[in-house]
Amino acid sequence: RLELGGDSAKKVLYLPDWSARVTNSCDADVKAIDAYYAVFLTALRSLNPSLMEDVVVLKQSEAILADPSDYWIAVINAGRHFSLDDVMGDATKDSDGVGQVISRLMMVSDVLGLEPSSVAFPAEGADDGADVEAQLVGRYFDEKLAGALAKPNVLRGSGPSIVLQKRDDDAHRTDNDEFYLLDDPKRDVKAKVKKAFCEPGNVDFCPPIALACAFGLGGESDQID
């Protein structure tokens, strides 16, 4: 997604660490969230060092603390503008909606604070939350800020989802069954690898190979170096 804005554009990698806490990612553990981003940045710099040379890394917490009053006023204003159904979208359930609602309103405020010429989101359909956030950002500039601030170009990435094979049987499904998490115990990782099976007759998607490619072992989906 960093490449979507073009070679000449100034690139900012925005790390939403406070949104991660709001949505209870990594059990809202600050150290675990920081560790995740440390591993993430190390991987990016290893996989594409030339690209990362020109990337400015900015943590959300640092940006908020630079001017917290204006930031949270912007979050409140975004909340007043949209209905709850708009922010929740079709996939969010009431039981897990509070953190998602706050983080999506924070995304609108994040974009306002950065005033970027473009903002990149995951591929359309790959992440329900990102789909909603992209819509909210675009609508807020069109409906609330038309003529006041230049609307950023909303870019959508491309590429396959690396979500593991989902289980259809609720009796055998566990929490985060289809995700690898930074703080997963070793026994859980082993169990998830065993669940990432190749379906007989399915030559289009092989979870173990897709996982290996996602971890940067080299090669395309049909060949690993």
mmCIF file of N, CA and C in Angstrom, residues 36-114:
data_model
loop_
_atom_site.group_PDB
_atom_site.id
_atom_site.type_symbol
_atom_site.label_atom_id
_atom_site.label_comp_id
_atom_site.label_asym_id
_atom_site.label_seq_id
_atom_site.Cartn_x
_atom_site.Cartn_y
_atom_site.Cartn_z
ATOM 1 N N TYR A 36 4.476 -5.841 18.382
ATOM 2 C CA TYR A 36 3.934 -6.159 17.054
ATOM 3 C C TYR A 36 4.456 -5.182 16.010
ATOM 4 N N TYR A 37 4.377 -3.898 16.319
ATOM 5 C CA TYR A 37 4.828 -2.900 15.348
ATOM 6 C C TYR A 37 6.336 -2.955 15.146
ATOM 7 N N ALA A 38 7.080 -3.308 16.178
ATOM 8 C CA ALA A 38 8.533 -3.458 16.036
ATOM 9 C C ALA A 38 8.858 -4.581 15.054
ATOM 10 N N VAL A 39 8.169 -5.714 15.195
ATOM 11 C CA VAL A 39 8.363 -6.841 14.275
ATOM 12 C C VAL A 39 7.902 -6.452 12.868
ATOM 13 N N PHE A 40 6.767 -5.764 12.793
ATOM 14 C CA PHE A 40 6.211 -5.337 11.516
ATOM 15 C C PHE A 40 7.182 -4.432 10.758
ATOM 16 N N LEU A 41 7.742 -3.438 11.439
ATOM 17 C CA LEU A 41 8.678 -2.513 10.806
ATOM 18 C C LEU A 41 9.968 -3.219 10.393
ATOM 19 N N THR A 42 10.455 -4.116 11.261
ATOM 20 C CA THR A 42 11.655 -4.870 10.929
ATOM 21 C C THR A 42 11.445 -5.702 9.672
ATOM 22 N N ALA A 43 10.272 -6.323 9.559
ATOM 23 C CA ALA A 43 9.960 -7.130 8.379
ATOM 24 C C ALA A 43 9.892 -6.263 7.122
ATOM 25 N N LEU A 44 9.244 -5.109 7.216
ATOM 26 C CA LEU A 44 9.143 -4.219 6.051
ATOM 27 C C LEU A 44 10.522 -3.747 5.600
ATOM 28 N N ARG A 45 11.363 -3.381 6.567
ATOM 29 C CA ARG A 45 12.701 -2.877 6.217
ATOM 30 C C ARG A 45 13.586 -3.981 5.657
ATOM 31 N N SER A 46 13.311 -5.216 6.040
ATOM 32 C CA SER A 46 14.086 -6.339 5.507
ATOM 33 C C SER A 46 13.613 -6.722 4.106
ATOM 34 N N LEU A 47 12.297 -6.687 3.903
ATOM 35 C CA LEU A 47 11.728 -7.112 2.629
ATOM 36 C C LEU A 47 11.894 -6.067 1.537
ATOM 37 N N ASN A 48 11.826 -4.775 1.913
ATOM 38 C CA ASN A 48 11.924 -3.729 0.905
ATOM 39 C C ASN A 48 12.666 -2.520 1.482
ATOM 40 N N PRO A 49 13.976 -2.651 1.683
ATOM 41 C CA PRO A 49 14.731 -1.568 2.317
ATOM 42 C C PRO A 49 14.737 -0.278 1.507
ATOM 43 N N SER A 50 14.753 -0.367 0.189
ATOM 44 C CA SER A 50 14.777 0.846 -0.631
ATOM 45 C C SER A 50 13.503 1.648 -0.492
ATOM 46 N N LEU A 51 12.379 0.967 -0.408
ATOM 47 C CA LEU A 51 11.109 1.656 -0.218
ATOM 48 C C LEU A 51 11.046 2.320 1.148
ATOM 49 N N MET A 52 11.485 1.594 2.181
ATOM 50 C CA MET A 52 11.367 2.084 3.544
ATOM 51 C C MET A 52 12.333 3.228 3.849
ATOM 52 N N GLU A 53 13.361 3.422 3.014
ATOM 53 C CA GLU A 53 14.295 4.521 3.238
ATOM 54 C C GLU A 53 13.600 5.877 3.239
ATOM 55 N N ASP A 54 12.569 6.017 2.396
ATOM 56 C CA ASP A 54 11.891 7.300 2.234
ATOM 57 C C ASP A 54 10.569 7.380 2.996
ATOM 58 N N VAL A 55 10.290 6.378 3.826
ATOM 59 C CA VAL A 55 9.015 6.337 4.542
ATOM 60 C C VAL A 55 9.172 6.973 5.928
ATOM 61 N N VAL A 56 8.265 7.883 6.254
ATOM 62 C CA VAL A 56 8.214 8.476 7.589
ATOM 63 C C VAL A 56 7.261 7.637 8.442
ATOM 64 N N VAL A 57 7.747 7.116 9.554
ATOM 65 C CA VAL A 57 6.926 6.297 10.449
ATOM 66 C C VAL A 57 6.376 7.188 11.560
ATOM 67 N N LEU A 58 5.065 7.181 11.711
ATOM 68 C CA LEU A 58 4.415 8.021 12.717
ATOM 69 C C LEU A 58 3.440 7.189 13.531
ATOM 70 N N LYS A 59 3.623 7.183 14.841
ATOM 71 C CA LYS A 59 2.698 6.467 15.720
ATOM 72 C C LYS A 59 1.500 7.354 16.037
ATOM 73 N N GLN A 60 0.343 6.749 16.043
ATOM 74 C CA GLN A 60 -0.899 7.470 16.324
ATOM 75 C C GLN A 60 -0.856 8.151 17.692
ATOM 76 N N SER A 61 -0.332 7.470 18.690
ATOM 77 C CA SER A 61 -0.293 8.042 20.039
ATOM 78 C C SER A 61 0.513 9.332 20.070
ATOM 79 N N GLU A 62 1.622 9.368 19.337
ATOM 80 C CA GLU A 62 2.449 10.568 19.300
ATOM 81 C C GLU A 62 1.721 11.720 18.610
ATOM 82 N N ALA A 63 0.999 11.399 17.535
ATOM 83 C CA ALA A 63 0.253 12.429 16.812
ATOM 84 C C ALA A 63 -0.883 12.989 17.676
ATOM 85 N N ILE A 64 -1.548 12.112 18.412
ATOM 86 C CA ILE A 64 -2.654 12.562 19.264
ATOM 87 C C ILE A 64 -2.140 13.451 20.392
ATOM 88 N N LEU A 65 -1.081 13.017 21.036
ATOM 89 C CA LEU A 65 -0.560 13.765 22.179
ATOM 90 C C LEU A 65 0.033 15.113 21.777
ATOM 91 N N ALA A 66 0.339 15.290 20.495
ATOM 92 C CA ALA A 66 0.844 16.579 20.031
ATOM 93 C C ALA A 66 -0.241 17.651 20.093
ATOM 94 N N ASP A 67 -1.503 17.240 19.960
ATOM 95 C CA ASP A 67 -2.619 18.197 20.042
ATOM 96 C C ASP A 67 -3.892 17.425 20.402
ATOM 97 N N PRO A 68 -3.976 16.910 21.630
ATOM 98 C CA PRO A 68 -5.098 16.033 22.000
ATOM 99 C C PRO A 68 -6.454 16.714 21.947
ATOM 100 N N SER A 69 -6.532 17.981 22.285
ATOM 101 C CA SER A 69 -7.819 18.673 22.307
ATOM 102 C C SER A 69 -8.462 18.689 20.932
ATOM 103 N N ASP A 70 -7.718 19.159 19.923
ATOM 104 C CA ASP A 70 -8.263 19.218 18.570
ATOM 105 C C ASP A 70 -8.579 17.826 18.033
ATOM 106 N N TYR A 71 -7.731 16.850 18.402
ATOM 107 C CA TYR A 71 -7.942 15.489 17.902
ATOM 108 C C TYR A 71 -9.278 14.932 18.372
ATOM 109 N N TRP A 72 -9.525 15.007 19.676
ATOM 110 C CA TRP A 72 -10.744 14.400 20.205
ATOM 111 C C TRP A 72 -11.985 15.211 19.845
ATOM 112 N N ILE A 73 -11.836 16.506 19.641
ATOM 113 C CA ILE A 73 -12.959 17.301 19.125
ATOM 114 C C ILE A 73 -13.324 16.828 17.721
ATOM 115 N N ALA A 74 -12.297 16.521 16.911
ATOM 116 C CA ALA A 74 -12.552 16.018 15.563
ATOM 117 C C ALA A 74 -13.249 14.659 15.608
ATOM 118 N N VAL A 75 -12.853 13.810 16.566
ATOM 119 C CA VAL A 75 -13.509 12.504 16.726
ATOM 120 C C VAL A 75 -14.985 12.699 17.089
ATOM 121 N N ILE A 76 -15.242 13.609 18.023
ATOM 122 C CA ILE A 76 -16.622 13.885 18.441
ATOM 123 C C ILE A 76 -17.446 14.432 17.283
ATOM 124 N N ASN A 77 -16.869 15.339 16.515
ATOM 125 C CA ASN A 77 -17.596 15.911 15.373
ATOM 126 C C ASN A 77 -17.927 14.849 14.331
ATOM 127 N N ALA A 78 -16.993 13.927 14.107
ATOM 128 C CA ALA A 78 -17.271 12.833 13.174
ATOM 129 C C ALA A 78 -18.395 11.955 13.708
ATOM 130 N N GLY A 79 -18.395 11.719 15.027
ATOM 131 C CA GLY A 79 -19.457 10.924 15.631
ATOM 132 C C GLY A 79 -20.818 11.583 15.521
ATOM 133 N N ARG A 80 -20.844 12.902 15.583
ATOM 134 C CA ARG A 80 -22.107 13.625 15.434
ATOM 135 C C ARG A 80 -22.618 13.606 13.998
ATOM 136 N N HIS A 81 -21.685 13.528 13.067
ATOM 137 C CA HIS A 81 -22.079 13.601 11.654
ATOM 138 C C HIS A 81 -22.698 12.303 11.160
ATOM 139 N N PHE A 82 -22.132 11.160 11.584
ATOM 140 C CA PHE A 82 -22.588 9.869 11.076
ATOM 141 C C PHE A 82 -23.559 9.205 12.040
ATOM 142 N N SER A 83 -24.441 8.407 11.486
ATOM 143 C CA SER A 83 -25.312 7.589 12.324
ATOM 144 C C SER A 83 -24.527 6.386 12.824
ATOM 145 N N LEU A 84 -25.021 5.751 13.873
ATOM 146 C CA LEU A 84 -24.345 4.577 14.419
ATOM 147 C C LEU A 84 -24.290 3.460 13.392
ATOM 148 N N ASP A 85 -25.354 3.292 12.623
ATOM 149 C CA ASP A 85 -25.374 2.251 11.590
ATOM 150 C C ASP A 85 -24.307 2.505 10.532
ATOM 151 N N ASP A 86 -24.080 3.772 10.198
ATOM 152 C CA ASP A 86 -23.043 4.099 9.226
ATOM 153 C C ASP A 86 -21.678 3.629 9.709
ATOM 154 N N VAL A 87 -21.393 3.876 10.973
ATOM 155 C CA VAL A 87 -20.066 3.578 11.510
ATOM 156 C C VAL A 87 -19.894 2.080 11.758
ATOM 157 N N MET A 88 -20.932 1.417 12.170
ATOM 158 C CA MET A 88 -20.827 -0.016 12.446
ATOM 159 C C MET A 88 -20.739 -0.834 11.167
ATOM 160 N N GLY A 89 -21.438 -0.417 10.113
ATOM 161 C CA GLY A 89 -21.446 -1.202 8.896
ATOM 162 C C GLY A 89 -22.309 -2.440 9.051
ATOM 163 N N ASP A 90 -22.274 -3.290 8.049
ATOM 164 C CA ASP A 90 -23.148 -4.462 8.048
ATOM 165 C C ASP A 90 -22.581 -5.638 8.833
ATOM 166 N N ALA A 91 -21.247 -5.699 8.973
ATOM 167 C CA ALA A 91 -20.634 -6.893 9.562
ATOM 168 C C ALA A 91 -20.405 -6.799 11.059
ATOM 169 N N THR A 92 -20.408 -5.590 11.625
ATOM 170 C CA THR A 92 -20.114 -5.427 13.047
ATOM 171 C C THR A 92 -21.331 -5.772 13.900
ATOM 172 N N LYS A 93 -21.099 -6.559 14.948
ATOM 173 C CA LYS A 93 -22.175 -6.939 15.853
ATOM 174 C C LYS A 93 -22.186 -6.010 17.065
ATOM 175 N N ASP A 94 -23.345 -5.901 17.698
ATOM 176 C CA ASP A 94 -23.468 -5.027 18.867
ATOM 177 C C ASP A 94 -22.486 -5.411 19.962
ATOM 178 N N SER A 95 -22.235 -6.722 20.109
ATOM 179 C CA SER A 95 -21.402 -7.195 21.211
ATOM 180 C C SER A 95 -19.944 -6.749 21.084
ATOM 181 N N ASP A 96 -19.478 -6.530 19.847
ATOM 182 C CA ASP A 96 -18.081 -6.123 19.677
ATOM 183 C C ASP A 96 -17.969 -4.769 19.001
ATOM 184 N N GLY A 97 -19.064 -3.987 19.061
ATOM 185 C CA GLY A 97 -19.125 -2.774 18.270
ATOM 186 C C GLY A 97 -18.527 -1.534 18.896
ATOM 187 N N VAL A 98 -18.432 -1.454 20.228
ATOM 188 C CA VAL A 98 -18.012 -0.208 20.866
ATOM 189 C C VAL A 98 -16.606 0.201 20.435
ATOM 190 N N GLY A 99 -15.651 -0.709 20.578
ATOM 191 C CA GLY A 99 -14.286 -0.393 20.196
ATOM 192 C C GLY A 99 -14.150 -0.110 18.708
ATOM 193 N N GLN A 100 -14.893 -0.876 17.890
ATOM 194 C CA GLN A 100 -14.836 -0.673 16.441
ATOM 195 C C GLN A 100 -15.369 0.700 16.059
ATOM 196 N N VAL A 101 -16.460 1.107 16.699
ATOM 197 C CA VAL A 101 -17.041 2.419 16.403
ATOM 198 C C VAL A 101 -16.059 3.526 16.732
ATOM 199 N N ILE A 102 -15.444 3.455 17.910
ATOM 200 C CA ILE A 102 -14.495 4.498 18.318
ATOM 201 C C ILE A 102 -13.293 4.532 17.378
ATOM 202 N N SER A 103 -12.753 3.363 17.040
ATOM 203 C CA SER A 103 -11.548 3.332 16.198
ATOM 204 C C SER A 103 -11.844 3.856 14.795
ATOM 205 N N ARG A 104 -13.039 3.627 14.287
ATOM 206 C CA ARG A 104 -13.374 4.119 12.949
ATOM 207 C C ARG A 104 -13.551 5.631 12.942
ATOM 208 N N LEU A 105 -14.107 6.171 14.008
ATOM 209 C CA LEU A 105 -14.191 7.628 14.120
ATOM 210 C C LEU A 105 -12.794 8.225 14.293
ATOM 211 N N MET A 106 -11.926 7.501 15.005
ATOM 212 C CA MET A 106 -10.547 7.952 15.148
ATOM 213 C C MET A 106 -9.835 7.977 13.800
ATOM 214 N N MET A 107 -10.158 7.051 12.925
ATOM 215 C CA MET A 107 -9.545 7.044 11.595
ATOM 216 C C MET A 107 -9.868 8.322 10.834
ATOM 217 N N VAL A 108 -11.114 8.776 10.939
ATOM 218 C CA VAL A 108 -11.499 10.027 10.280
ATOM 219 C C VAL A 108 -10.660 11.176 10.828
ATOM 220 N N SER A 109 -10.512 11.218 12.151
ATOM 221 C CA SER A 109 -9.718 12.266 12.781
ATOM 222 C C SER A 109 -8.237 12.146 12.406
ATOM 223 N N ASP A 110 -7.735 10.918 12.275
ATOM 224 C CA ASP A 110 -6.345 10.707 11.859
ATOM 225 C C ASP A 110 -6.085 11.341 10.492
ATOM 226 N N VAL A 111 -6.993 11.096 9.558
ATOM 227 C CA VAL A 111 -6.821 11.625 8.202
ATOM 228 C C VAL A 111 -6.900 13.151 8.218
ATOM 229 N N LEU A 112 -7.816 13.697 9.017
ATOM 230 C CA LEU A 112 -7.927 15.154 9.113
ATOM 231 C C LEU A 112 -6.634 15.769 9.640
ATOM 232 N N GLY A 113 -6.026 15.119 10.620
ATOM 233 C CA GLY A 113 -4.818 15.663 11.217
ATOM 234 C C GLY A 113 -3.620 15.615 10.288
ATOM 235 N N LEU A 114 -3.544 14.558 9.469
ATOM 236 C CA LEU A 114 -2.405 14.403 8.562
ATOM 237 C C LEU A 114 -2.546 15.240 7.295
#
